[in-house]
mmCIF file of C-alpha atoms in Angstrom:
data_model
loop_
_atom_site.group_PDB
_atom_site.id
_atom_site.type_symbol
_atom_site.label_atom_id
_atom_site.label_comp_id
_atom_site.label_asym_id
_atom_site.label_seq_id
_atom_site.Cartn_x
_atom_site.Cartn_y
_atom_site.Cartn_z
ATOM 1 C CA MET A 265 23.522 96.428 40.922
ATOM 2 C CA ASP A 266 26.631 96.341 38.745
ATOM 3 C CA SER A 267 27.838 99.558 40.351
ATOM 4 C CA VAL A 268 27.471 97.949 43.783
ATOM 5 C CA HIS A 269 29.661 95.053 42.706
ATOM 6 C CA LYS A 270 32.249 97.428 41.280
ATOM 7 C CA LEU A 271 32.341 99.276 44.592
ATOM 8 C CA LEU A 272 32.649 96.032 46.566
ATOM 9 C CA ASN A 273 35.476 94.880 44.283
ATOM 10 C CA ILE A 274 37.479 97.884 45.483
ATOM 11 C CA VAL A 275 36.337 98.261 49.103
ATOM 12 C CA LEU A 276 36.169 94.694 50.375
ATOM 13 C CA PRO A 277 39.816 93.728 49.629
ATOM 14 C CA LEU A 278 41.003 96.889 51.413
ATOM 15 C CA ILE A 279 38.779 96.222 54.436
ATOM 16 C CA SER A 280 39.910 92.585 54.538
ATOM 17 C CA LEU A 281 43.593 93.562 54.528
ATOM 18 C CA PHE A 282 42.948 96.100 57.285
ATOM 19 C CA LEU A 283 41.109 93.565 59.475
ATOM 20 C CA LEU A 284 43.761 90.900 58.907
ATOM 21 C CA PHE A 285 46.533 93.298 59.872
ATOM 22 C CA PHE A 286 44.904 94.184 63.193
ATOM 23 C CA PHE A 287 43.093 90.999 64.192
ATOM 24 C CA LEU A 288 45.177 88.137 62.762
ATOM 25 C CA PRO A 289 47.674 88.069 65.690
ATOM 26 C CA ALA A 290 44.819 87.841 68.201
ATOM 27 C CA ILE A 291 43.091 85.142 66.172
ATOM 28 C CA LEU A 292 46.280 83.085 65.904
ATOM 29 C CA LEU A 293 46.914 83.439 69.647
ATOM 30 C CA PHE A 294 43.368 82.251 70.357
ATOM 31 C CA LYS A 295 43.755 79.274 68.011
ATOM 32 C CA ILE A 296 47.063 78.252 69.604
ATOM 33 C CA SER A 297 45.708 78.497 73.161
ATOM 34 C CA ASN A 298 42.566 76.643 72.135
ATOM 35 C CA SER A 299 44.656 73.886 70.554
ATOM 36 C CA ILE A 300 46.707 73.500 73.737
ATOM 37 C CA SER A 301 43.548 73.373 75.831
ATOM 38 C CA ARG A 302 41.975 70.688 73.640
ATOM 39 C CA SER A 303 45.146 68.619 73.818
ATOM 40 C CA VAL A 304 45.172 68.759 77.609
ATOM 41 C CA PHE A 305 41.448 68.079 78.000
ATOM 42 C CA SER A 306 40.967 65.558 75.191
ATOM 43 C CA GLU A 307 37.861 63.376 75.129
ATOM 44 C CA ASN A 308 37.664 60.102 77.025
ATOM 45 C CA VAL A 309 35.896 57.621 74.717
ATOM 46 C CA SER A 310 35.274 54.998 77.392
ATOM 47 C CA SER A 311 31.708 53.650 77.020
ATOM 48 C CA LYS A 312 31.054 55.924 74.030
ATOM 49 C CA ILE A 313 29.074 54.369 71.176
ATOM 50 C CA VAL A 314 30.942 54.593 67.871
ATOM 51 C CA LEU A 315 29.706 53.609 64.409
ATOM 52 C CA ILE A 316 32.472 53.022 61.846
ATOM 53 C CA THR A 317 31.827 52.374 58.146
ATOM 54 C CA GLY A 318 34.358 50.532 56.006
ATOM 55 C CA ALA A 319 35.574 48.823 59.184
ATOM 56 C CA SER A 320 36.711 45.525 57.656
ATOM 57 C CA SER A 321 40.149 46.795 56.619
ATOM 58 C CA GLY A 322 42.478 49.762 56.373
ATOM 59 C CA ILE A 323 41.825 52.964 58.283
ATOM 60 C CA GLY A 324 38.368 51.832 59.422
ATOM 61 C CA GLU A 325 39.718 48.598 60.886
ATOM 62 C CA HIS A 326 42.554 50.238 62.791
ATOM 63 C CA LEU A 327 40.394 53.100 64.039
ATOM 64 C CA ALA A 328 38.175 50.393 65.537
ATOM 65 C CA TYR A 329 41.224 49.099 67.434
ATOM 66 C CA GLU A 330 42.115 52.593 68.685
ATOM 67 C CA TYR A 331 38.585 53.138 69.943
ATOM 68 C CA ALA A 332 38.608 49.655 71.491
ATOM 69 C CA LYS A 333 41.789 50.462 73.437
ATOM 70 C CA GLY A 334 39.951 53.495 74.799
ATOM 71 C CA GLY A 335 37.041 51.350 75.994
ATOM 72 C CA ALA A 336 34.462 52.425 73.409
ATOM 73 C CA CYS A 337 31.546 50.266 72.275
ATOM 74 C CA LEU A 338 31.541 49.686 68.531
ATOM 75 C CA VAL A 339 29.150 49.265 65.637
ATOM 76 C CA LEU A 340 31.273 47.939 62.755
ATOM 77 C CA VAL A 341 29.912 48.315 59.233
ATOM 78 C CA ALA A 342 31.149 46.899 55.908
ATOM 79 C CA ARG A 343 30.090 44.478 53.190
ATOM 80 C CA ARG A 344 32.325 41.567 54.191
ATOM 81 C CA GLU A 345 31.011 39.767 57.252
ATOM 82 C CA LYS A 346 33.929 37.385 57.785
ATOM 83 C CA GLN A 347 36.484 40.203 57.913
ATOM 84 C CA LEU A 348 34.172 42.263 60.130
ATOM 85 C CA GLN A 349 33.830 39.404 62.620
ATOM 86 C CA GLU A 350 37.620 39.102 62.790
ATOM 87 C CA VAL A 351 37.951 42.837 63.458
ATOM 88 C CA ALA A 352 35.225 42.596 66.097
ATOM 89 C CA CYS A 353 36.996 39.746 67.894
ATOM 90 C CA LYS A 354 40.267 41.650 68.010
ATOM 91 C CA ALA A 355 38.502 44.821 69.182
ATOM 92 C CA ARG A 356 37.005 42.898 72.095
ATOM 93 C CA ARG A 357 40.423 41.552 73.035
ATOM 94 C CA LEU A 358 41.840 45.103 72.952
ATOM 95 C CA GLY A 359 39.284 46.369 75.441
ATOM 96 C CA SER A 360 35.977 47.172 73.778
ATOM 97 C CA PRO A 361 33.186 46.117 76.180
ATOM 98 C CA ASP A 362 30.679 45.441 73.391
ATOM 99 C CA VAL A 363 30.907 45.177 69.608
ATOM 100 C CA ILE A 364 28.158 44.523 67.076
ATOM 101 C CA VAL A 365 28.609 43.827 63.361
ATOM 102 C CA GLU A 366 26.334 45.106 60.605
ATOM 103 C CA THR A 367 26.925 44.042 57.016
ATOM 104 C CA GLY A 368 25.617 46.109 54.150
ATOM 105 C CA ASP A 369 26.372 48.704 51.508
ATOM 106 C CA VAL A 370 26.606 52.382 52.472
ATOM 107 C CA SER A 371 25.558 53.383 48.944
ATOM 108 C CA LYS A 372 22.057 52.046 49.761
ATOM 109 C CA VAL A 373 19.996 54.433 51.860
ATOM 110 C CA GLU A 374 17.992 51.635 53.490
ATOM 111 C CA ASP A 375 21.195 49.946 54.691
ATOM 112 C CA CYS A 376 22.457 53.182 56.238
ATOM 113 C CA LYS A 377 19.209 53.622 58.144
ATOM 114 C CA ARG A 378 19.503 50.033 59.351
ATOM 115 C CA PHE A 379 23.073 50.641 60.619
ATOM 116 C CA VAL A 380 22.011 53.617 62.718
ATOM 117 C CA ASP A 381 18.854 51.864 63.955
ATOM 118 C CA ALA A 382 20.940 48.857 65.008
ATOM 119 C CA ALA A 383 23.211 51.089 67.087
ATOM 120 C CA LEU A 384 20.219 52.754 68.764
ATOM 121 C CA ASN A 385 18.365 49.487 69.362
ATOM 122 C CA HIS A 386 21.394 47.799 70.901
ATOM 123 C CA PHE A 387 23.046 50.651 72.808
ATOM 124 C CA GLY A 388 20.307 53.259 73.140
ATOM 125 C CA LYS A 389 22.488 56.139 71.965
ATOM 126 C CA LEU A 390 25.155 57.169 69.476
ATOM 127 C CA ASN A 391 28.221 59.346 70.174
ATOM 128 C CA HIS A 392 30.528 59.151 67.148
ATOM 129 C CA VAL A 393 30.001 58.343 63.469
ATOM 130 C CA VAL A 394 33.138 57.628 61.441
ATOM 131 C CA ASN A 395 32.423 57.937 57.707
ATOM 132 C CA ASN A 396 35.282 55.941 56.238
ATOM 133 C CA ALA A 397 33.921 53.588 53.545
ATOM 134 C CA GLY A 398 35.222 54.432 50.100
ATOM 135 C CA ILE A 399 36.184 53.259 46.617
ATOM 136 C CA ALA A 400 39.228 54.449 44.648
ATOM 137 C CA PRO A 401 39.078 54.263 40.852
ATOM 138 C CA LEU A 402 42.368 54.414 38.961
ATOM 139 C CA CYS A 403 41.783 55.649 35.443
ATOM 140 C CA LEU A 404 42.416 58.663 33.237
ATOM 141 C CA PHE A 405 38.992 60.247 32.806
ATOM 142 C CA GLU A 406 39.229 60.409 29.014
ATOM 143 C CA ASP A 407 40.050 56.681 28.815
ATOM 144 C CA ALA A 408 36.830 55.527 30.507
ATOM 145 C CA ASP A 409 34.781 53.303 28.185
ATOM 146 C CA ASN A 410 31.512 54.201 29.922
ATOM 147 C CA VAL A 411 31.298 57.326 32.054
ATOM 148 C CA GLU A 412 28.366 55.816 33.975
ATOM 149 C CA ASP A 413 30.807 53.324 35.487
ATOM 150 C CA PHE A 414 31.921 56.158 37.769
ATOM 151 C CA THR A 415 28.489 56.457 39.411
ATOM 152 C CA PRO A 416 29.243 53.917 42.194
ATOM 153 C CA ILE A 417 32.242 56.029 43.240
ATOM 154 C CA MET A 418 30.065 59.003 44.119
ATOM 155 C CA ASN A 419 27.372 56.740 45.577
ATOM 156 C CA THR A 420 29.854 55.195 48.021
ATOM 157 C CA ASN A 421 32.306 58.001 48.754
ATOM 158 C CA PHE A 422 29.777 60.833 48.966
ATOM 159 C CA TRP A 423 26.235 59.573 49.366
ATOM 160 C CA GLY A 424 27.293 56.733 51.670
ATOM 161 C CA SER A 425 28.556 59.295 54.182
ATOM 162 C CA VAL A 426 25.608 61.637 53.642
ATOM 163 C CA TYR A 427 23.047 58.877 54.193
ATOM 164 C CA CYS A 428 24.611 57.685 57.451
ATOM 165 C CA THR A 429 24.981 61.250 58.681
ATOM 166 C CA HIS A 430 21.360 62.104 57.899
ATOM 167 C CA PHE A 431 20.004 59.279 60.048
ATOM 168 C CA ALA A 432 22.559 59.841 62.818
ATOM 169 C CA ILE A 433 22.208 63.609 63.293
ATOM 170 C CA PRO A 434 19.173 63.607 65.644
ATOM 171 C CA HIS A 435 20.935 61.158 67.970
ATOM 172 C CA LEU A 436 24.289 62.939 67.757
ATOM 173 C CA ARG A 437 22.555 66.191 68.741
ATOM 174 C CA LYS A 438 21.226 64.522 71.879
ATOM 175 C CA SER A 439 24.653 63.210 72.858
ATOM 176 C CA ARG A 440 26.528 66.299 71.574
ATOM 177 C CA GLY A 441 28.522 63.815 69.547
ATOM 178 C CA LYS A 442 30.992 63.891 66.681
ATOM 179 C CA ILE A 443 31.136 63.171 62.976
ATOM 180 C CA ILE A 444 34.477 62.072 61.561
ATOM 181 C CA VAL A 445 34.964 62.333 57.798
ATOM 182 C CA ILE A 446 37.794 60.441 56.117
ATOM 183 C CA ALA A 447 38.445 62.562 53.031
ATOM 184 C CA SER A 448 41.821 62.575 51.220
ATOM 185 C CA ILE A 449 44.788 64.771 50.424
ATOM 186 C CA ALA A 450 43.686 64.164 46.804
ATOM 187 C CA GLN A 451 40.892 66.657 47.398
ATOM 188 C CA TRP A 452 43.484 69.419 47.757
ATOM 189 C CA SER A 453 46.065 68.077 45.294
ATOM 190 C CA PRO A 454 45.400 67.278 41.608
ATOM 191 C CA ILE A 455 46.491 63.656 41.193
ATOM 192 C CA PRO A 456 46.073 62.221 37.663
ATOM 193 C CA ARG A 457 43.979 59.035 37.355
ATOM 194 C CA LEU A 458 42.095 59.942 40.524
ATOM 195 C CA SER A 459 39.878 62.691 39.112
ATOM 196 C CA ILE A 460 36.559 61.061 40.051
ATOM 197 C CA TYR A 461 37.899 59.992 43.440
ATOM 198 C CA SER A 462 39.143 63.538 44.106
ATOM 199 C CA GLY A 463 35.799 64.933 42.988
ATOM 200 C CA SER A 464 33.892 62.685 45.384
ATOM 201 C CA LYS A 465 36.160 63.683 48.280
ATOM 202 C CA GLY A 466 35.870 67.347 47.321
ATOM 203 C CA ALA A 467 32.091 67.083 47.454
ATOM 204 C CA LEU A 468 32.409 65.387 50.824
ATOM 205 C CA VAL A 469 34.545 68.191 52.283
ATOM 206 C CA SER A 470 32.263 70.937 50.944
ATOM 207 C CA PHE A 471 29.199 69.194 52.326
ATOM 208 C CA TYR A 472 30.598 68.761 55.825
ATOM 209 C CA GLU A 473 32.022 72.290 55.945
ATOM 210 C CA THR A 474 28.510 73.575 55.252
ATOM 211 C CA LEU A 475 26.925 71.083 57.637
ATOM 212 C CA ARG A 476 29.278 72.327 60.362
ATOM 213 C CA VAL A 477 27.611 75.727 60.034
ATOM 214 C CA GLU A 478 24.131 74.196 60.154
ATOM 215 C CA VAL A 479 24.631 72.063 63.271
ATOM 216 C CA GLY A 480 26.658 74.679 65.160
ATOM 217 C CA SER A 481 28.207 73.583 68.438
ATOM 218 C CA ASP A 482 25.780 70.666 68.913
ATOM 219 C CA ILE A 483 27.918 68.303 66.840
ATOM 220 C CA GLU A 484 31.667 68.503 66.246
ATOM 221 C CA ILE A 485 32.963 67.575 62.795
ATOM 222 C CA THR A 486 36.530 66.456 62.127
ATOM 223 C CA ILE A 487 37.592 66.305 58.469
ATOM 224 C CA VAL A 488 40.666 64.135 57.859
ATOM 225 C CA GLY A 489 42.889 64.373 54.785
ATOM 226 C CA PRO A 490 45.112 61.268 54.825
ATOM 227 C CA GLY A 491 47.951 60.891 52.361
ATOM 228 C CA VAL A 492 49.073 57.582 50.873
ATOM 229 C CA VAL A 493 48.345 54.959 53.539
ATOM 230 C CA ASP A 494 49.227 51.277 53.493
ATOM 231 C CA SER A 495 45.870 49.610 52.829
ATOM 232 C CA GLU A 496 44.072 47.311 50.392
ATOM 233 C CA ILE A 497 43.796 50.244 47.996
ATOM 234 C CA THR A 498 47.527 50.974 47.775
ATOM 235 C CA ARG A 499 48.857 47.421 47.895
ATOM 236 C CA GLY A 500 49.717 45.370 44.823
ATOM 237 C CA ASP A 501 50.464 47.309 41.653
ATOM 238 C CA PHE A 502 48.337 50.355 42.509
ATOM 239 C CA MET A 503 51.321 52.640 43.171
ATOM 240 C CA SER A 504 53.140 51.693 39.971
ATOM 241 C CA LYS A 505 50.022 52.030 37.819
ATOM 242 C CA ALA A 506 49.342 55.411 39.413
ATOM 243 C CA GLY A 507 52.890 56.506 38.582
ATOM 244 C CA MET A 508 53.563 56.978 42.293
ATOM 245 C CA ASP A 509 56.547 54.645 42.713
ATOM 246 C CA GLY A 510 58.815 55.970 45.420
ATOM 247 C CA PHE A 511 56.131 58.042 47.171
ATOM 248 C CA PRO A 512 56.288 57.626 50.968
ATOM 249 C CA VAL A 513 53.541 55.335 52.249
ATOM 250 C CA GLU A 514 52.447 55.757 55.865
ATOM 251 C CA SER A 515 51.578 52.746 57.993
ATOM 252 C CA THR A 516 47.886 52.303 58.722
ATOM 253 C CA GLU A 517 48.645 52.064 62.449
ATOM 254 C CA GLY A 518 50.566 55.339 62.499
ATOM 255 C CA CYS A 519 47.869 57.122 60.516
ATOM 256 C CA THR A 520 44.991 55.919 62.662
ATOM 257 C CA LYS A 521 46.758 56.767 65.918
ATOM 258 C CA ALA A 522 47.092 60.354 64.682
ATOM 259 C CA ILE A 523 43.453 60.399 63.554
ATOM 260 C CA PHE A 524 42.230 59.060 66.890
ATOM 261 C CA LYS A 525 44.167 61.703 68.833
ATOM 262 C CA SER A 526 42.755 64.369 66.542
ATOM 263 C CA ILE A 527 39.218 63.112 67.113
ATOM 264 C CA CYS A 528 39.659 63.196 70.874
ATOM 265 C CA ARG A 529 41.075 66.740 70.680
ATOM 266 C CA GLY A 530 38.076 67.812 68.632
ATOM 267 C CA ASP A 531 40.117 69.148 65.725
ATOM 268 C CA ARG A 532 38.254 70.660 62.794
ATOM 269 C CA TYR A 533 40.814 69.395 60.258
ATOM 270 C CA LEU A 534 43.692 66.946 60.210
ATOM 271 C CA PHE A 535 46.299 66.453 57.505
ATOM 272 C CA GLU A 536 48.132 63.181 58.067
ATOM 273 C CA PRO A 537 51.069 63.032 57.822
ATOM 274 C CA ALA A 538 51.364 66.657 58.911
ATOM 275 C CA TRP A 539 53.869 67.609 56.199
ATOM 276 C CA GLU A 540 51.143 67.211 53.578
ATOM 277 C CA ARG A 541 49.601 70.445 54.842
ATOM 278 C CA THR A 542 52.312 72.150 52.776
ATOM 279 C CA ILE A 543 50.722 70.681 49.625
ATOM 280 C CA TYR A 544 47.461 72.367 50.588
ATOM 281 C CA PHE A 545 49.156 75.758 50.964
ATOM 282 C CA TRP A 546 51.142 75.382 47.733
ATOM 283 C CA ASN A 547 47.945 74.474 45.892
ATOM 284 C CA LEU A 548 46.186 77.471 47.455
ATOM 285 C CA LEU A 549 48.920 80.008 46.681
ATOM 286 C CA CYS A 550 50.611 78.581 43.574
ATOM 287 C CA PRO A 551 48.313 75.998 41.963
ATOM 288 C CA GLU A 552 50.272 76.164 38.716
ATOM 289 C CA VAL A 553 53.327 74.724 40.466
ATOM 290 C CA ILE A 554 51.387 71.757 41.875
ATOM 291 C CA GLU A 555 49.668 71.122 38.538
ATOM 292 C CA SER A 556 52.941 71.183 36.615
ATOM 293 C CA PHE A 557 54.682 68.931 39.122
ATOM 294 C CA SER A 558 51.823 66.403 39.110
ATOM 295 C CA ARG A 559 51.734 66.351 35.329
ATOM 296 C CA TRP A 560 55.488 65.858 35.097
ATOM 297 C CA ARG A 561 55.873 63.392 37.977
ATOM 298 C CA LEU A 562 52.732 61.301 37.521
ATOM 299 C CA LEU A 563 52.043 61.464 33.800
ATOM 300 C CA GLY A 564 55.504 61.882 32.294
ATOM 301 C CA ARG A 565 56.773 58.391 33.092
ATOM 302 C CA PRO A 566 57.717 55.889 30.346
ATOM 303 C CA ASN A 567 55.692 53.020 31.851
ATOM 304 C CA ASN A 568 52.446 54.999 31.684
ATOM 305 C CA SER A 569 51.490 53.942 28.198
ATOM 306 C CA LYS A 570 47.879 53.687 27.094
ATOM 307 C CA SER A 571 47.855 49.968 27.886
ATOM 308 C CA ASN A 572 48.820 50.636 31.508
ATOM 309 C CA ARG A 573 46.410 53.468 32.154
ATOM 310 C CA ASN A 574 43.366 51.673 33.410
ATOM 311 C CA SER A 575 42.660 49.748 36.536
ATOM 312 C CA GLY A 576 39.433 48.530 38.087
ATOM 313 C CA ALA A 577 37.870 50.219 41.059
ATOM 314 C CA LEU A 578 39.567 49.137 44.260
ATOM 315 C CA LYS A 579 37.509 48.763 47.400
ATOM 316 C CA SER A 580 38.662 50.072 50.778
ATOM 317 C CA ASP A 581 36.250 48.123 52.984
#
């Protein structure tokens, strides 16, 4: 078997270069024409049933407003009922014909089943699931007092999305619906103090890329990689403690408008803002450059002493 691998090590790169040389122009032309077509014939979400987790603030809240403007019916999920009710009231004023509120914790499998069941019991179907709920820890990994404190991060950011998706898939197949995954640019860019957060988002992206193969054309999956967005996570002293003073912060409204358009187009991926796609390519082609820059820019600052390293987990919903 070792000889087979040695042969493949030589042959496969040559075959790949040959195929790229001849077929890449045709593939790019197809992708461009397909993108234009999807932009022209984007989805009308009127009367669609949309479940959004982490809907009490931030990206989840403002995506609810974008869907409401399009006439969608909403199932809003988060832990904080008062904030959810306020979002629901505004969504109704913006044009949503019907909104229901479900409080609970996406890290609990029984709550996720209840969210999906509530949507089916009330509306009879489900068209979109927006997996948005998340937690962002801010801590150098080596400074953690108890490594088990990171468990809730994976439970919320990864398993919370997986649980909801598991219960929603049979109904999304029937409606030929969509799954929207709010990941992060941190998954493609090594940002100090966000190692566990980046790991949870990386797991999320890998899972949904594989799931996309499993479900085929029955369910569309859009994976979103937002940058630094104005939200509960980034407000206060988060940016200074993260060493990210001066980094451009995008408005939540601007980010969610771009995400909503991407969802309606049926995009596979979205980097928002678009310029952050360059970070992905730099990290793919020259990871050493990105690593060195992150270490210098985010760790080499005088105010990042040991006493300023740690911060509690910040909730996004």
